[in-house]
mmCIF file of C-alpha atoms in Angstrom:
data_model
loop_
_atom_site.group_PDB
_atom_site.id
_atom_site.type_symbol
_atom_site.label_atom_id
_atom_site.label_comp_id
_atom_site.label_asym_id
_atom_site.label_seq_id
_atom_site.Cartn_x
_atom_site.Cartn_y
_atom_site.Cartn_z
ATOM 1 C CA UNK A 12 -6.150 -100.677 118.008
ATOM 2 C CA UNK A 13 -8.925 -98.679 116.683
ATOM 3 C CA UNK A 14 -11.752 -97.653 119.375
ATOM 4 C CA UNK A 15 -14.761 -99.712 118.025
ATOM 5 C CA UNK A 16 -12.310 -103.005 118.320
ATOM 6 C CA UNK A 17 -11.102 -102.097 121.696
ATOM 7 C CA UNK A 18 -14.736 -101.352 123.070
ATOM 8 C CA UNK A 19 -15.665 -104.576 121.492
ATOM 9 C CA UNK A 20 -13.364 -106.670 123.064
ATOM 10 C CA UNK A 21 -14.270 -104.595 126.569
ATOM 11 C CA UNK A 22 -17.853 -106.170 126.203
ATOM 12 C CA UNK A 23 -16.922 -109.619 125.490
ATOM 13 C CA UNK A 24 -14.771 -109.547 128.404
ATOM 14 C CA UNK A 25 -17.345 -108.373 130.485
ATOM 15 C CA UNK A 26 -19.823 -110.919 128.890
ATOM 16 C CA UNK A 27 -17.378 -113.818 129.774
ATOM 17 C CA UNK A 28 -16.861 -112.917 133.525
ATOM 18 C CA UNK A 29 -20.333 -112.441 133.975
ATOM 19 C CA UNK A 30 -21.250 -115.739 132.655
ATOM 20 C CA UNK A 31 -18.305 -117.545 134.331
ATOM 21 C CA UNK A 32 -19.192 -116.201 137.834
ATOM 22 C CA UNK A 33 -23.229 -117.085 136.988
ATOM 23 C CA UNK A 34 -21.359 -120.577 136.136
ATOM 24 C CA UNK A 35 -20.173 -121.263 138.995
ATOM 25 C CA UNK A 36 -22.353 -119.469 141.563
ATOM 26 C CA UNK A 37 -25.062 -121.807 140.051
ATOM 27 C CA UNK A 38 -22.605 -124.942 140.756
ATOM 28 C CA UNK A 39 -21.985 -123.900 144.600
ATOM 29 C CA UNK A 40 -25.620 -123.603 145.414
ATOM 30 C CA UNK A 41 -26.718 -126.991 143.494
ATOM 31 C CA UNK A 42 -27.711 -129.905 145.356
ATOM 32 C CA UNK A 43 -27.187 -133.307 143.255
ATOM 33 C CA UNK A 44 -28.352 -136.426 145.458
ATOM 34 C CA UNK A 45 -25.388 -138.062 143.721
ATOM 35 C CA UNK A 46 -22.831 -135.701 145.501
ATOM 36 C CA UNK A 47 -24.400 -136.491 149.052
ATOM 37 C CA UNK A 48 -21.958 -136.834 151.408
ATOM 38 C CA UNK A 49 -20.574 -140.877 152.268
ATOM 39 C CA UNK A 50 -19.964 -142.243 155.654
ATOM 40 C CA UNK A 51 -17.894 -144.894 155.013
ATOM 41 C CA UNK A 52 -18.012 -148.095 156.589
ATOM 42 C CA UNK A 53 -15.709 -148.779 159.263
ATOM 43 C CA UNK A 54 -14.575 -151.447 161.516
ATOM 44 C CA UNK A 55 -16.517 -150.524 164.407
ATOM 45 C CA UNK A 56 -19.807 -149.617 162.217
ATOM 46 C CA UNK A 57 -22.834 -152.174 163.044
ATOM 47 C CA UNK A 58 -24.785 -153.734 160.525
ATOM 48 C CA UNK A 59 -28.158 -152.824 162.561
ATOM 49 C CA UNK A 60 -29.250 -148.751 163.180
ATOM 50 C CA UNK A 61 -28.180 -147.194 165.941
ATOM 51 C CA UNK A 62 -29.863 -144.075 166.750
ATOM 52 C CA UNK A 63 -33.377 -143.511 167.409
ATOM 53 C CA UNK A 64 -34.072 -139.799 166.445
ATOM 54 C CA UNK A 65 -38.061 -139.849 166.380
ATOM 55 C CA UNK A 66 -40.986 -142.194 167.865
ATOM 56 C CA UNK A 67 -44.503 -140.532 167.585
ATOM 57 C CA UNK A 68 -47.360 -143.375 167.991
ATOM 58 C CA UNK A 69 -50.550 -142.775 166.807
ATOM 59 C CA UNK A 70 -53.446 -144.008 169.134
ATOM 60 C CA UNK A 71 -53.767 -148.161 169.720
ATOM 61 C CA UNK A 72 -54.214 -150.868 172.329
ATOM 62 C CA UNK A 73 -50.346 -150.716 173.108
ATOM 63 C CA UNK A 74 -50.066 -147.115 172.796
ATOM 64 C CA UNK A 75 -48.717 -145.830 176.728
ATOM 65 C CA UNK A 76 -47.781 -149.713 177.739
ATOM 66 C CA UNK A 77 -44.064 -150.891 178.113
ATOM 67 C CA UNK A 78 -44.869 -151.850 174.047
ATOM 68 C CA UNK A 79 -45.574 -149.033 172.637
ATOM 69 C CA UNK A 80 -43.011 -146.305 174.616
ATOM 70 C CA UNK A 81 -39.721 -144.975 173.834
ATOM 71 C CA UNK A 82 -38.623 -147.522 176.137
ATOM 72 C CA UNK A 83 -39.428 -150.027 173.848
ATOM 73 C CA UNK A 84 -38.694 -147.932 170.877
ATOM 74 C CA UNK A 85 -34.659 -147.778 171.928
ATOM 75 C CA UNK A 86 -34.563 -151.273 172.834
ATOM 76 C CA UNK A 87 -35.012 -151.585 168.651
ATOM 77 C CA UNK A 88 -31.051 -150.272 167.931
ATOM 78 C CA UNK A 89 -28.162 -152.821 167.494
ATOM 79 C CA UNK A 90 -30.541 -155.765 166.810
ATOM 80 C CA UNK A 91 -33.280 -157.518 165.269
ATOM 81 C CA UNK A 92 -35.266 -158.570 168.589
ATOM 82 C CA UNK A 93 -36.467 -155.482 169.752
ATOM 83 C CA UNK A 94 -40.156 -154.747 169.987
ATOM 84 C CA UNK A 95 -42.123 -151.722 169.608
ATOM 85 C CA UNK A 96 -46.173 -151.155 168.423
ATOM 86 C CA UNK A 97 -46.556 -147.878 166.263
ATOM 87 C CA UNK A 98 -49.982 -147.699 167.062
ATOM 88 C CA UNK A 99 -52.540 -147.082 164.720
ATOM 89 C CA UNK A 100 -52.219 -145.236 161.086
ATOM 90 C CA UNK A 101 -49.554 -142.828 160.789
ATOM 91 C CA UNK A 102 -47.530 -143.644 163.972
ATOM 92 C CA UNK A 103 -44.148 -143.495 163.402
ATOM 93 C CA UNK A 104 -40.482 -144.477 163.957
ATOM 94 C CA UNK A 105 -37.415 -142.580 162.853
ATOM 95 C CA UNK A 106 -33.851 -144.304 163.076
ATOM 96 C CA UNK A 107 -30.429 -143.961 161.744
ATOM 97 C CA UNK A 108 -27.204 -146.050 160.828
ATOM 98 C CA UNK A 109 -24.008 -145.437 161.584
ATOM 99 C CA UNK A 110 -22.646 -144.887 158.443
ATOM 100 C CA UNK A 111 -24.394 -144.488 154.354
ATOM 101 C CA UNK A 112 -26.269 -148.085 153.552
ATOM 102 C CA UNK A 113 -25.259 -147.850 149.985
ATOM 103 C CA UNK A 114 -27.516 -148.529 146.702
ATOM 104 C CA UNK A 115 -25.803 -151.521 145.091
ATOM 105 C CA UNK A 116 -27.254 -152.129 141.477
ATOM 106 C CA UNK A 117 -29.409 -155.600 141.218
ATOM 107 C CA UNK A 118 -29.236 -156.096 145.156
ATOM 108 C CA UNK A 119 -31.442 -155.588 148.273
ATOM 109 C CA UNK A 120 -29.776 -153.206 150.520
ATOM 110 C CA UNK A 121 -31.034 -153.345 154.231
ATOM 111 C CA UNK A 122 -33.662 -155.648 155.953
ATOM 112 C CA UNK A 123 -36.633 -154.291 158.066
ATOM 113 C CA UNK A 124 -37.879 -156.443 161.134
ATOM 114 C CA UNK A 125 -40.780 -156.947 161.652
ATOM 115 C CA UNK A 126 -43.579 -159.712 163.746
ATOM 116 C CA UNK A 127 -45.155 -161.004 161.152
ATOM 117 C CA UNK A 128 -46.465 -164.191 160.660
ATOM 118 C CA UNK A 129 -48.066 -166.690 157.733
ATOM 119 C CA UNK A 130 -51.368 -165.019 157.534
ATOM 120 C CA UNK A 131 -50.997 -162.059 159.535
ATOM 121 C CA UNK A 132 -49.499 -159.309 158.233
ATOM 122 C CA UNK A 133 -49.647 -155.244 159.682
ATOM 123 C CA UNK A 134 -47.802 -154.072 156.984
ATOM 124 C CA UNK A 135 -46.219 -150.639 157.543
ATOM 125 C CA UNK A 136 -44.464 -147.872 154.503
ATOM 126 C CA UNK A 137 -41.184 -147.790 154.621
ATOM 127 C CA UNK A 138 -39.202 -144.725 154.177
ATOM 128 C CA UNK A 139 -35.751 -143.333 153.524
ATOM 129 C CA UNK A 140 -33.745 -140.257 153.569
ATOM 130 C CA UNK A 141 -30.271 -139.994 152.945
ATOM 131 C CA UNK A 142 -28.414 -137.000 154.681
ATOM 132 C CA UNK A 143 -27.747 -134.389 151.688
ATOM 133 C CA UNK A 144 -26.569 -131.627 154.173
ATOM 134 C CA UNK A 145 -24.368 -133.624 155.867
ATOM 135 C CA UNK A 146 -25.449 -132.538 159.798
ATOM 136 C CA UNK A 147 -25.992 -136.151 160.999
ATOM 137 C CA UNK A 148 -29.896 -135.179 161.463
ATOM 138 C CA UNK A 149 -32.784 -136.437 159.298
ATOM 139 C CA UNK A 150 -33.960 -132.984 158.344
ATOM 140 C CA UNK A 151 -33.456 -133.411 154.672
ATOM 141 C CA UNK A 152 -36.248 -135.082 152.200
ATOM 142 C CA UNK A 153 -38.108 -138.151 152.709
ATOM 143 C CA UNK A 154 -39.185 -140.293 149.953
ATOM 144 C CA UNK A 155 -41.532 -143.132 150.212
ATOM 145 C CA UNK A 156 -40.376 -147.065 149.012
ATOM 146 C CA UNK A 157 -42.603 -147.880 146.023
ATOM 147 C CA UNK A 158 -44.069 -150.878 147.151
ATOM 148 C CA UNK A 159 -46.567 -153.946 145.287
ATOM 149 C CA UNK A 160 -49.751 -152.220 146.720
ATOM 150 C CA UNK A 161 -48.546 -148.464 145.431
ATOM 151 C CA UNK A 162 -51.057 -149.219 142.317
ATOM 152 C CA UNK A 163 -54.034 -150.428 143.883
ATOM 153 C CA UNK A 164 -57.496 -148.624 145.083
ATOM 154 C CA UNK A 165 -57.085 -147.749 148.466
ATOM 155 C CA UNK A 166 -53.598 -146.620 148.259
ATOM 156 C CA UNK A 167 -53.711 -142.722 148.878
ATOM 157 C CA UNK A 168 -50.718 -140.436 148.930
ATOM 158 C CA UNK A 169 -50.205 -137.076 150.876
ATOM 159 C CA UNK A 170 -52.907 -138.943 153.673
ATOM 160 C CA UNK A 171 -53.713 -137.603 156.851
ATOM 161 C CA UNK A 172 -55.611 -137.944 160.111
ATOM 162 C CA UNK A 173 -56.366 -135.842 162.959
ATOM 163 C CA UNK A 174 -57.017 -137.913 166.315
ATOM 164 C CA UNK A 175 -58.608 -136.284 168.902
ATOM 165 C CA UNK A 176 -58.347 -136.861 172.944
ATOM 166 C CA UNK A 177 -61.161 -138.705 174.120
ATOM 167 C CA UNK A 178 -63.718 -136.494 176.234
ATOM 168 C CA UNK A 179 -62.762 -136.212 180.013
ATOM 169 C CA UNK A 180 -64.092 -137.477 183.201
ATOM 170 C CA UNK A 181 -66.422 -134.565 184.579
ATOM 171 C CA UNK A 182 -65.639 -135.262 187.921
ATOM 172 C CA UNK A 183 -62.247 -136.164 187.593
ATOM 173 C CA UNK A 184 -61.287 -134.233 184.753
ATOM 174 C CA UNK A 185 -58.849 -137.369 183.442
ATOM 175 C CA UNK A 186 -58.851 -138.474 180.252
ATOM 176 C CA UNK A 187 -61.718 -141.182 180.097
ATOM 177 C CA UNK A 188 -59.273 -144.355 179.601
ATOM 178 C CA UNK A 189 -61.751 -146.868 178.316
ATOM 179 C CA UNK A 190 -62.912 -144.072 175.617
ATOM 180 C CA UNK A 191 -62.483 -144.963 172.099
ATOM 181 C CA UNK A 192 -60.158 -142.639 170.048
ATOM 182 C CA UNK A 193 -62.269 -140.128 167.097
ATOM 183 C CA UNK A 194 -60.325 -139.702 164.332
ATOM 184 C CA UNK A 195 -61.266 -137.339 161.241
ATOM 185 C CA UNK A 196 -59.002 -137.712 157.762
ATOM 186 C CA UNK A 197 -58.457 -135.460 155.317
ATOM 187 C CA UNK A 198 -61.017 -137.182 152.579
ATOM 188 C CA UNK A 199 -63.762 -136.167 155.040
ATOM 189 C CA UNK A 200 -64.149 -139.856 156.835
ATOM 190 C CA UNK A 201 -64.404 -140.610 160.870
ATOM 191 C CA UNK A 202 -63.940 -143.201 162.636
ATOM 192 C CA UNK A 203 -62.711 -144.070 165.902
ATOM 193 C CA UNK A 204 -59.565 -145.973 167.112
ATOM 194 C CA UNK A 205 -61.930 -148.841 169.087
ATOM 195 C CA UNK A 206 -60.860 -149.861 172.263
ATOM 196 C CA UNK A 207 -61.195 -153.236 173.831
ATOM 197 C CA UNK A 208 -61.523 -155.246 176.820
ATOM 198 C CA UNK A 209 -57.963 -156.752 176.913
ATOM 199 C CA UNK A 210 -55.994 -153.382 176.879
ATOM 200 C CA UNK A 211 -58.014 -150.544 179.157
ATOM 201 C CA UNK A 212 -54.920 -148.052 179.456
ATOM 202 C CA UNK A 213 -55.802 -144.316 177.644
ATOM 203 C CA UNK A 214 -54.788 -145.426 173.885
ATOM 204 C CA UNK A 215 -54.457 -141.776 173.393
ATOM 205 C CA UNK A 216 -50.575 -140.965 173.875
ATOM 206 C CA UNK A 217 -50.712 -139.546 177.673
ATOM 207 C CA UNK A 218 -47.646 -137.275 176.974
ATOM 208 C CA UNK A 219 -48.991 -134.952 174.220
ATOM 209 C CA UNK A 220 -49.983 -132.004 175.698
ATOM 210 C CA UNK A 221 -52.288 -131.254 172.555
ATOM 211 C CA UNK A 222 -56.071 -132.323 172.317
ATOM 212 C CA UNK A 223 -55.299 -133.441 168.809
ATOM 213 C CA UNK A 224 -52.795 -134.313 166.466
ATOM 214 C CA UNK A 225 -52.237 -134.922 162.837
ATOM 215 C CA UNK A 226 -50.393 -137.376 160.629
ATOM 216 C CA UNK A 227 -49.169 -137.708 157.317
ATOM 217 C CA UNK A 228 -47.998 -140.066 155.127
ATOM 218 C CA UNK A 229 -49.331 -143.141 152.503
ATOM 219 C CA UNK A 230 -52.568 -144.989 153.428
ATOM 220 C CA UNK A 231 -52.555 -148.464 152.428
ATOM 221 C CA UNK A 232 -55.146 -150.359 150.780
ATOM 222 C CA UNK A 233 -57.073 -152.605 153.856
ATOM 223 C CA UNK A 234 -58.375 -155.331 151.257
ATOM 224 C CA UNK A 235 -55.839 -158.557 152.557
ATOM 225 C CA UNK A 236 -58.097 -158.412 155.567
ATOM 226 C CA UNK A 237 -60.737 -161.071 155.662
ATOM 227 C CA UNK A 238 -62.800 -160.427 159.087
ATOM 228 C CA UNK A 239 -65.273 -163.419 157.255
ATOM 229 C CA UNK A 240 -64.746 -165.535 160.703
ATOM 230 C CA UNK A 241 -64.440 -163.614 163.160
ATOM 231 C CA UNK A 242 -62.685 -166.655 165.464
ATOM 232 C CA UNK A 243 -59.964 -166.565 162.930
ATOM 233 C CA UNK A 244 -59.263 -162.761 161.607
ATOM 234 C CA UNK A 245 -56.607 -162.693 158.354
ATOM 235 C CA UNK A 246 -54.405 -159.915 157.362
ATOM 236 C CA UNK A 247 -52.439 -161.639 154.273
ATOM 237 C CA UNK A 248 -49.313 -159.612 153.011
ATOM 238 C CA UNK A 249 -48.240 -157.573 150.541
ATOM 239 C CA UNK A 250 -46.151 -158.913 147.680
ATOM 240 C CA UNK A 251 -43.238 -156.609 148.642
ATOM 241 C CA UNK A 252 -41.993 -153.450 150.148
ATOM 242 C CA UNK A 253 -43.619 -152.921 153.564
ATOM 243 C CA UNK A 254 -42.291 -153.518 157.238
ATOM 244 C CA UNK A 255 -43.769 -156.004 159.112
ATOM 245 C CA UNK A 256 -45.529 -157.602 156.057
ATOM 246 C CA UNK A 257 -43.074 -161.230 156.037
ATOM 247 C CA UNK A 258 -42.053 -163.356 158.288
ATOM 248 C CA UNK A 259 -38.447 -163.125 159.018
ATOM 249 C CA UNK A 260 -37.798 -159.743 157.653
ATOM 250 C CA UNK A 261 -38.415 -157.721 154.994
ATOM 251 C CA UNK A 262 -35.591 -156.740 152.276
ATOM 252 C CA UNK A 263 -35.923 -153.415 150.611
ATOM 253 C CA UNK A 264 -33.746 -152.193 147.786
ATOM 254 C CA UNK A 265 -33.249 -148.552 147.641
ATOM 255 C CA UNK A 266 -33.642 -148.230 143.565
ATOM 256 C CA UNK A 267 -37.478 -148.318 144.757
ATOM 257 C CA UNK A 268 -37.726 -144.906 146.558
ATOM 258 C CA UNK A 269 -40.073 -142.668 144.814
ATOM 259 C CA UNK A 270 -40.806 -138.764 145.809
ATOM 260 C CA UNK A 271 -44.160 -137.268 146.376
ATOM 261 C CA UNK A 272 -45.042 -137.273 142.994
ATOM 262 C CA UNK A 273 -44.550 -140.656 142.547
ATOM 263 C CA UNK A 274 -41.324 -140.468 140.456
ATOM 264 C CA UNK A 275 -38.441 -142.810 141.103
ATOM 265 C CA UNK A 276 -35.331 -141.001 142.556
ATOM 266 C CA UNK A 277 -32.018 -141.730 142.182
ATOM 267 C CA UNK A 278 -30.240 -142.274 145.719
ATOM 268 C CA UNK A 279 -26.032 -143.109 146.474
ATOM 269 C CA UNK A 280 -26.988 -144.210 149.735
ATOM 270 C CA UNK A 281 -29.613 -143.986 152.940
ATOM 271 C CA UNK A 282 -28.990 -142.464 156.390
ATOM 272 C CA UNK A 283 -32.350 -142.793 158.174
ATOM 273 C CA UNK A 284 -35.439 -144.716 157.778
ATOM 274 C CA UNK A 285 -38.948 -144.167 158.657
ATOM 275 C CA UNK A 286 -41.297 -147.416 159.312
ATOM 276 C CA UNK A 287 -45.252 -146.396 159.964
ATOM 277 C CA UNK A 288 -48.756 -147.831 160.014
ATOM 278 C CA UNK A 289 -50.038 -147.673 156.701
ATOM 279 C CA UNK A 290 -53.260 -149.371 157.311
ATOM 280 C CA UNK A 291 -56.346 -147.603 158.655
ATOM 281 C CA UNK A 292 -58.514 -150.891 159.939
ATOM 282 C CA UNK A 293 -60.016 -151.915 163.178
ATOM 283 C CA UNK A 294 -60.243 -155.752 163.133
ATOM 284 C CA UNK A 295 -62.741 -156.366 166.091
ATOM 285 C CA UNK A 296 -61.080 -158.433 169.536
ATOM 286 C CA UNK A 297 -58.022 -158.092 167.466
ATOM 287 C CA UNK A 298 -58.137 -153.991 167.580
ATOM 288 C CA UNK A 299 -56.437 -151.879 165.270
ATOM 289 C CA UNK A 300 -54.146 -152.800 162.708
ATOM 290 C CA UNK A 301 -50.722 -151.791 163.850
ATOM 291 C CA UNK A 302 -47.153 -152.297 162.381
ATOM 292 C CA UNK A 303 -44.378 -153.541 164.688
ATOM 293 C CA UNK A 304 -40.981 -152.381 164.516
ATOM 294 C CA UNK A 305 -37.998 -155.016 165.578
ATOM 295 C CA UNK A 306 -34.961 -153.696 164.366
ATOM 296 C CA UNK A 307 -33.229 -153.040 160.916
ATOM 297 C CA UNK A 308 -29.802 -153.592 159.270
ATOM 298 C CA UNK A 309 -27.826 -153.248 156.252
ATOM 299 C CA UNK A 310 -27.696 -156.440 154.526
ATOM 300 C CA UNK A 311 -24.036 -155.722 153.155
ATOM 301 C CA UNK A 312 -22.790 -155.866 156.745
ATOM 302 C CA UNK A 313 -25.129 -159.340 157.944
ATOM 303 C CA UNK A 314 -22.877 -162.337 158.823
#
């Protein structure tokens, strides 16, 4: 073998390892949705969730009352009856099955409970993570159900609002419990959380340390509220895809989460879910618009 042909054939062979080894280092560190890890159904899994992994209430009339605690929050797992207030916008509640709610094409997948009534809706967004690295924690990505009011003015993504602790008692130094809450968003706007004379508790949540706190998420368009009489205060509901927007439940199918950008994703299956108050609206005696959370399930598993 002459020396040019051998030194050729040196180089290809170094050409072909290094682009095998680029190969497959590039397949080991790749993270495909699709190849999510499955927890099977099994004969002991329950149709409702079963873990409660987060509960962070934004300020409201039930906000520190045996409503709106992590009392109430748990008492949400392994049924349907459960009953807990989010507070205001942004509040939050983060739960988990016990095993992958799968996407089935054409079908709604799991059911979201909620206390809503014919012409009274407090509709909260919905969202869903499935768990990509396989630790049993939601610390992976979020992404938002695309629901009918995604489309319409007032619907902002990537919201947020700042609350701030009411001023304190200068002789007591206690939070002043009949203070309304200020809130400032990120658009520029204030407001306060009102209080009101049936609920006179601190609506600002007495174990946060913090003078203020932020949340994020997807503010929902306040325009189904008709405060025209204000004896008999409307909230209608959405079409579809929010939590406490129908009565008897609300069925979600999975082919409708979107990412931050708005683009539809492609999910096998959902761990957790996130419910929370996607409507920024003080309704008078009423007080502030604020989703309810009862429960949740996967519909494949309902009797």
């Amino acid at each position: 073998m002459k020396k040019q042909q051998l030194k050729l054939l040196i180089l290809l062979g170094a050409a072909f390892a290094f682009t095998w080894t680029s190969c497959k280092k590039d397949k080991a560190t790749e993270v495909n949705p699709q190849e999510a890890p499955i927890r099977p159904v099994k004969a002991s899994s329950n149709a409702y969730v079963t873990d409660l992994f987060d509960f962070n209430p934004a300020p409201g009339q039930f906000t520190n009352t045996g409503l709106g605690d992590t009392a109430a929050a748990k008492a949400t797992l392994k049924t349907d009856q459960g009953l807990v207030s989010l507070g205001g916008w942004g509040g939050y509640i983060v739960v988990g099955f016990d095993h992958t709610v799968l996407n089935t094409d054409g079908k709604t997948d799991f059911v979201v409970y909620g206390n809503a009534f014919e012409k009274f809706a407090e509709p909260g967004v919905i969202w869903v993570m499935q768990d990509k690295n396989g630790n049993g924690k939601p610390d992976d990505t979020w992404y938002e159900i695309e629901g009918s009011a995604s489309h319409k003015d007032g619907y902002v993504r990537n919201y947020s609002v700042t609350y701030t602790r009411p001023a304190r008692d200068i002789h007591t130094g206690l939070p002043c419990d009949t203070c309304s809450v200020p809130w400032k968003d990120n658009k520029g706007n204030t407001g306060v959380i009102q209080t009101n004379m049936f609920h006179t508790q601190a609506y600002y949540p007495i174990g946060l340390k913090t003078d203020t706190y932020t949340l994020t998420g997807s503010l929902l368009p306040s325009s189904n509220i008709n405060m025209d009489d204000p004896t008999f205060i409307t909230s209608a509901s959405f079409d579809y895809g929010y939590a406490d927007n129908s009565a008897g439940g609300d069925k979600i199918d999975i082919s409708s989460a979107i990412d931050d950008k708005g683009n539809k994703v492609n999910l096998k299956g959902i761990d957790f879910i996130k419910v929370q108050t996607g409507i920024l609206a003080n309704m008078g005696w009423l007080g502030e618009q604020s989703t309810e959370f009862t429960g949740a399930a996967d519909l494949s598993l309902l009797k």
